Structure formats: C-alpha cells, structure tokens
mmCIF file of C-alpha atoms in Angstrom:
data_model
loop_
_atom_site.group_PDB
_atom_site.id
_atom_site.type_symbol
_atom_site.label_atom_id
_atom_site.label_comp_id
_atom_site.label_asym_id
_atom_site.label_seq_id
_atom_site.Cartn_x
_atom_site.Cartn_y
_atom_site.Cartn_z
ATOM 1 C CA MET A 1 0.000 0.000 0.000
ATOM 2 C CA ALA A 2 2.765 2.463 0.924
ATOM 3 C CA GLU A 3 4.556 1.695 -2.333
ATOM 4 C CA HIS A 4 1.342 2.383 -4.281
ATOM 5 C CA ARG A 5 0.908 5.733 -2.497
ATOM 6 C CA THR A 6 4.530 6.631 -3.277
ATOM 7 C CA MET A 7 3.947 5.802 -6.946
ATOM 8 C CA GLN A 8 0.775 7.914 -7.041
ATOM 9 C CA ARG A 9 2.542 10.821 -5.312
ATOM 10 C CA GLY A 10 5.352 10.543 -7.868
ATOM 11 C CA ALA A 11 2.816 10.508 -10.718
ATOM 12 C CA LEU A 12 1.159 13.619 -9.281
ATOM 13 C CA LEU A 13 4.506 15.424 -9.033
ATOM 14 C CA ASP A 14 5.392 14.424 -12.581
ATOM 15 C CA ALA A 15 2.009 15.682 -13.796
ATOM 16 C CA ALA A 16 2.593 18.915 -11.867
ATOM 17 C CA ARG A 17 5.998 19.335 -13.559
ATOM 18 C CA SER A 18 4.374 18.922 -16.963
ATOM 19 C CA LEU A 19 1.556 21.354 -16.194
ATOM 20 C CA LEU A 20 3.970 23.966 -14.850
ATOM 21 C CA SER A 21 6.242 23.542 -17.867
ATOM 22 C CA GLU A 22 3.346 23.900 -20.298
ATOM 23 C CA GLY A 23 1.369 26.700 -18.711
ATOM 24 C CA GLY A 24 3.007 28.077 -15.575
ATOM 25 C CA THR A 25 1.381 28.146 -12.173
ATOM 26 C CA GLU A 26 -2.072 28.963 -13.609
ATOM 27 C CA ALA A 27 -2.078 25.555 -15.328
ATOM 28 C CA LEU A 28 -1.405 23.751 -12.049
ATOM 29 C CA THR A 29 -4.923 22.944 -10.846
ATOM 30 C CA PHE A 30 -6.285 19.949 -8.992
ATOM 31 C CA PRO A 31 -8.730 19.082 -11.826
ATOM 32 C CA ALA A 32 -5.797 19.115 -14.269
ATOM 33 C CA LEU A 33 -3.703 16.950 -11.920
ATOM 34 C CA ALA A 34 -6.586 14.508 -11.575
ATOM 35 C CA GLU A 35 -7.064 14.354 -15.340
ATOM 36 C CA ARG A 36 -3.350 13.830 -16.038
ATOM 37 C CA THR A 37 -3.004 11.035 -13.497
ATOM 38 C CA GLY A 38 -6.406 9.374 -13.870
ATOM 39 C CA LEU A 39 -7.088 9.916 -10.161
ATOM 40 C CA ALA A 40 -10.284 11.339 -8.763
ATOM 41 C CA ARG A 41 -9.978 14.977 -7.716
ATOM 42 C CA SER A 42 -10.724 13.928 -4.125
ATOM 43 C CA SER A 43 -7.719 11.590 -4.299
ATOM 44 C CA VAL A 44 -5.448 14.482 -5.250
ATOM 45 C CA TYR A 45 -6.499 16.213 -2.010
ATOM 46 C CA GLU A 46 -5.401 13.134 -0.064
ATOM 47 C CA TYR A 47 -1.830 13.817 -1.186
ATOM 48 C CA PHE A 48 -1.741 17.631 -1.262
ATOM 49 C CA ARG A 49 -3.894 20.147 0.599
ATOM 50 C CA SER A 50 -3.273 22.971 -1.917
ATOM 51 C CA ARG A 51 -1.413 24.045 -5.050
ATOM 52 C CA ALA A 52 1.127 25.677 -2.770
ATOM 53 C CA ALA A 53 1.763 22.286 -1.119
ATOM 54 C CA VAL A 54 2.453 20.768 -4.554
ATOM 55 C CA VAL A 55 4.881 23.593 -5.348
ATOM 56 C CA GLU A 56 6.585 23.231 -1.949
ATOM 57 C CA GLU A 57 7.148 19.531 -2.559
ATOM 58 C CA LEU A 58 8.435 20.146 -6.089
ATOM 59 C CA CYS A 59 10.878 22.699 -4.669
ATOM 60 C CA ALA A 60 11.980 20.221 -2.022
ATOM 61 C CA VAL A 61 12.490 17.448 -4.600
ATOM 62 C CA ASP A 62 13.659 19.257 -7.743
ATOM 63 C CA PHE A 63 15.540 22.316 -6.552
ATOM 64 C CA PRO A 64 18.345 20.372 -4.843
ATOM 65 C CA VAL A 65 18.881 18.447 -8.092
ATOM 66 C CA TRP A 66 19.090 21.720 -10.048
ATOM 67 C CA ALA A 67 21.468 23.190 -7.459
ATOM 68 C CA ALA A 68 23.654 20.061 -7.422
ATOM 69 C CA GLU A 69 24.034 20.214 -11.201
ATOM 70 C CA VAL A 70 25.045 23.877 -11.014
ATOM 71 C CA GLU A 71 27.446 23.140 -8.163
ATOM 72 C CA PHE A 72 28.993 20.233 -10.106
ATOM 73 C CA ALA A 73 29.510 22.456 -13.164
ATOM 74 C CA MET A 74 31.159 25.109 -11.003
ATOM 75 C CA ALA A 75 33.403 22.526 -9.307
ATOM 76 C CA GLY A 76 34.818 21.609 -12.706
ATOM 77 C CA ALA A 77 35.901 25.208 -13.346
ATOM 78 C CA ASP A 78 39.403 26.347 -12.391
ATOM 79 C CA THR A 79 39.226 30.139 -12.137
ATOM 80 C CA PRO A 80 36.682 32.415 -10.449
ATOM 81 C CA GLU A 81 35.706 33.711 -13.915
ATOM 82 C CA ASP A 82 35.115 30.165 -15.140
ATOM 83 C CA LYS A 83 33.050 29.413 -12.008
ATOM 84 C CA VAL A 84 30.799 32.427 -12.654
ATOM 85 C CA ALA A 85 30.454 31.419 -16.309
ATOM 86 C CA ALA A 86 29.579 27.837 -15.303
ATOM 87 C CA TYR A 87 27.004 29.154 -12.806
ATOM 88 C CA VAL A 88 25.267 31.113 -15.554
ATOM 89 C CA ARG A 89 25.632 28.599 -18.387
ATOM 90 C CA LYS A 90 24.501 25.548 -16.408
ATOM 91 C CA GLN A 91 21.305 27.212 -15.220
ATOM 92 C CA LEU A 92 20.457 28.280 -18.754
ATOM 93 C CA GLU A 93 21.261 24.797 -20.058
ATOM 94 C CA LEU A 94 18.878 23.296 -17.477
ATOM 95 C CA VAL A 95 16.006 25.412 -18.814
ATOM 96 C CA GLY A 96 15.696 22.943 -21.696
ATOM 97 C CA ASP A 97 15.499 19.913 -19.387
ATOM 98 C CA ARG A 98 11.826 19.013 -18.792
ATOM 99 C CA ARG A 99 12.490 17.890 -15.240
ATOM 100 C CA HIS A 100 13.897 21.319 -14.453
ATOM 101 C CA ARG A 101 11.386 23.403 -16.387
ATOM 102 C CA ALA A 102 8.996 23.217 -13.443
ATOM 103 C CA VAL A 103 11.598 24.942 -11.243
ATOM 104 C CA VAL A 104 11.725 27.745 -13.803
ATOM 105 C CA ALA A 105 7.930 27.973 -14.093
ATOM 106 C CA ILE A 106 7.211 28.306 -10.391
ATOM 107 C CA SER A 107 6.043 31.816 -9.671
ATOM 108 C CA ALA A 108 5.944 32.934 -6.056
ATOM 109 C CA GLY A 109 3.318 35.573 -6.824
ATOM 110 C CA GLU A 110 0.156 33.615 -6.165
ATOM 111 C CA LEU A 111 1.403 31.185 -3.552
ATOM 112 C CA ASP A 112 1.036 31.282 0.201
ATOM 113 C CA ASP A 113 3.777 32.652 2.447
ATOM 114 C CA GLY A 114 5.125 29.201 3.344
ATOM 115 C CA ALA A 115 5.625 28.263 -0.307
ATOM 116 C CA ARG A 116 7.167 31.656 -1.121
ATOM 117 C CA GLU A 117 9.582 31.267 1.793
ATOM 118 C CA LYS A 118 10.654 27.801 0.594
ATOM 119 C CA ILE A 119 11.272 29.158 -2.896
ATOM 120 C CA ARG A 120 13.271 32.096 -1.493
ATOM 121 C CA ALA A 121 15.349 29.744 0.654
ATOM 122 C CA ALA A 122 16.045 27.476 -2.335
ATOM 123 C CA HIS A 123 17.132 30.457 -4.439
ATOM 124 C CA GLY A 124 19.251 31.708 -1.548
ATOM 125 C CA GLY A 125 21.141 28.410 -1.488
ATOM 126 C CA LEU A 126 21.760 28.662 -5.221
ATOM 127 C CA VAL A 127 22.959 32.261 -5.005
ATOM 128 C CA ALA A 128 25.308 31.372 -2.118
ATOM 129 C CA MET A 129 27.267 29.094 -4.493
ATOM 130 C CA VAL A 130 28.660 31.977 -6.500
ATOM 131 C CA VAL A 131 29.474 34.397 -3.647
ATOM 132 C CA ASP A 132 33.037 33.096 -3.138
ATOM 133 C CA ALA A 133 33.883 33.370 -6.833
ATOM 134 C CA LEU A 134 32.633 36.968 -6.888
ATOM 135 C CA ALA A 135 34.658 37.778 -3.757
ATOM 136 C CA GLN A 136 37.764 36.298 -5.400
ATOM 137 C CA LEU A 137 37.135 38.562 -8.381
ATOM 138 C CA GLY A 138 37.341 41.555 -6.031
ATOM 139 C CA MET A 139 33.658 42.401 -5.707
ATOM 140 C CA THR A 140 33.238 44.454 -2.533
ATOM 141 C CA GLU A 141 29.670 43.206 -1.879
ATOM 142 C CA PRO A 142 29.741 39.664 -3.274
ATOM 143 C CA ARG A 143 26.435 38.581 -1.664
ATOM 144 C CA LEU A 144 24.594 41.511 -3.240
ATOM 145 C CA GLY A 145 26.456 40.884 -6.484
ATOM 146 C CA ALA A 146 25.384 37.233 -6.431
ATOM 147 C CA MET A 147 21.727 38.229 -6.034
ATOM 148 C CA LEU A 148 22.013 40.682 -8.924
ATOM 149 C CA LEU A 149 23.819 38.074 -11.018
ATOM 150 C CA GLN A 150 20.922 35.695 -10.384
ATOM 151 C CA GLY A 151 18.645 38.456 -11.692
ATOM 152 C CA VAL A 152 20.611 38.405 -14.963
ATOM 153 C CA VAL A 153 20.250 34.608 -15.083
ATOM 154 C CA ASP A 154 16.511 34.845 -14.374
ATOM 155 C CA ALA A 155 16.084 37.437 -17.152
ATOM 156 C CA ALA A 156 17.973 35.171 -19.575
ATOM 157 C CA VAL A 157 15.816 32.211 -18.503
ATOM 158 C CA ARG A 158 12.655 34.222 -19.244
ATOM 159 C CA ARG A 159 14.054 35.243 -22.633
ATOM 160 C CA ILE A 160 14.727 31.599 -23.511
ATOM 161 C CA GLU A 161 11.308 30.523 -22.168
ATOM 162 C CA LEU A 162 9.557 33.147 -24.293
ATOM 163 C CA GLY A 163 11.149 31.641 -27.396
ATOM 164 C CA ALA A 164 13.077 34.829 -28.175
ATOM 165 C CA ALA A 165 14.452 35.378 -31.660
ATOM 166 C CA GLU A 166 17.985 34.739 -30.412
ATOM 167 C CA ASP A 167 19.335 31.242 -30.149
ATOM 168 C CA PRO A 168 19.490 30.064 -26.483
ATOM 169 C CA ASP A 169 23.288 29.704 -26.804
ATOM 170 C CA ARG A 170 23.556 33.376 -27.833
ATOM 171 C CA ILE A 171 21.413 34.376 -24.863
ATOM 172 C CA ALA A 172 23.647 32.313 -22.558
ATOM 173 C CA GLU A 173 26.835 33.855 -23.948
ATOM 174 C CA ALA A 174 25.389 37.381 -23.635
ATOM 175 C CA ALA A 175 24.450 36.648 -20.006
ATOM 176 C CA VAL A 176 27.963 35.308 -19.285
ATOM 177 C CA ALA A 177 29.535 38.385 -20.935
ATOM 178 C CA LEU A 178 27.324 40.697 -18.882
ATOM 179 C CA ALA A 179 28.147 38.767 -15.702
ATOM 180 C CA LEU A 180 31.893 38.873 -16.279
ATOM 181 C CA HIS A 181 32.365 42.223 -18.006
ATOM 182 C CA GLY A 182 29.334 44.351 -17.211
ATOM 183 C CA VAL A 183 28.086 46.764 -19.819
ATOM 184 C CA THR A 184 31.568 47.757 -21.009
ATOM 185 C CA GLY A 185 32.359 44.322 -22.445
ATOM 186 C CA PRO A 186 35.745 42.578 -22.298
ATOM 187 C CA ARG A 187 38.751 44.869 -22.247
ATOM 188 C CA PRO A 188 41.277 44.508 -25.091
#
C-alpha cells in the first residue's frame, strides 16, 4: 500500500511538472492533476492540501537536483571567472530539461507565504554558491552581487522561455559576458 501511495505521489509530481512547464502556475490545478493522473480529484487532495503544497514539494524534490548540477559544473571550473560562467551557463542549459522546467515555471506571486519562503530559501542556497567566486574577483559586496547576477540569469531564462528570436546559446553567452564584463564588455 505504501509503495502504491509513493507511486501515485510521484505521478502527481510528474504531472505537476508537466503542467507547470506547459502553462506556468495557472495551469497547475487539482482538476488538471486529476485528469493527467487518472485519479479522482478527491484523491489528489489526499496527497496535497493545496497548489502551494504541490509547489513546496516540487521545490523540495527538484531544486536540490538543479542546485547540485550547477554546483557540479562550477566545481569543474578552475578560475573564479570560469566558475561564474559555469554558474550562468549551467542554469540556462537546465532550462531545456523538462524535469527542471517546473523549477523555472514556479512563480511565487500567487502562492502562500510558506511556499514563497521555501522558494526564497532554495534560491538563496543557489545564489550562495557563486558568492566566493565573486569575492575572489574583487567584488566588494559579493552577496549583493550574487543576487544581482541571479537576476541576470533569471532574465535570460525568461528570454529563452519566451522563445526569443535569439538562439538560447547566444542568450547564454550574452548573459555570461554581462556577468563577467558588465556593460563595457571585455577589455582589449
């Protein structure tokens, strides 16, 4: 019985990932989850009390995987510049991975405070990864810089998600250039 419940919970989370990827948080409804999984709507409520609870669980399950992939990419880089570039590039690469698209789609705007706090904490852990590299590059406020850098990444993610005219690789390289060289570009 417990194994069956675990399978159903996993199916619900997978359906939630798909719905979020396809239509953002508005698409994540209990009727849609029930339809995708073949469960009765009342059964969905047995697993999750609200949409926010679904999002909280997805954050708990998926965000550490996203963060671990970013951390692994950064660990393979030798210089602080390469670490910053890996931080940016890996996140933008993950946008195309269906499992990670739900992380991108989660909007804190219409969720309860508990869910918003979990999302903020998850993002805080991600941002903390790049603080040391920014400090090594001489940034006087590396924590603030890391938060602003994540803003650049988030803007690039949205651009890719919108299906912008630019190729996703061009968007990634522009984001890396902005992160490493600001608006002046690389010096000759």
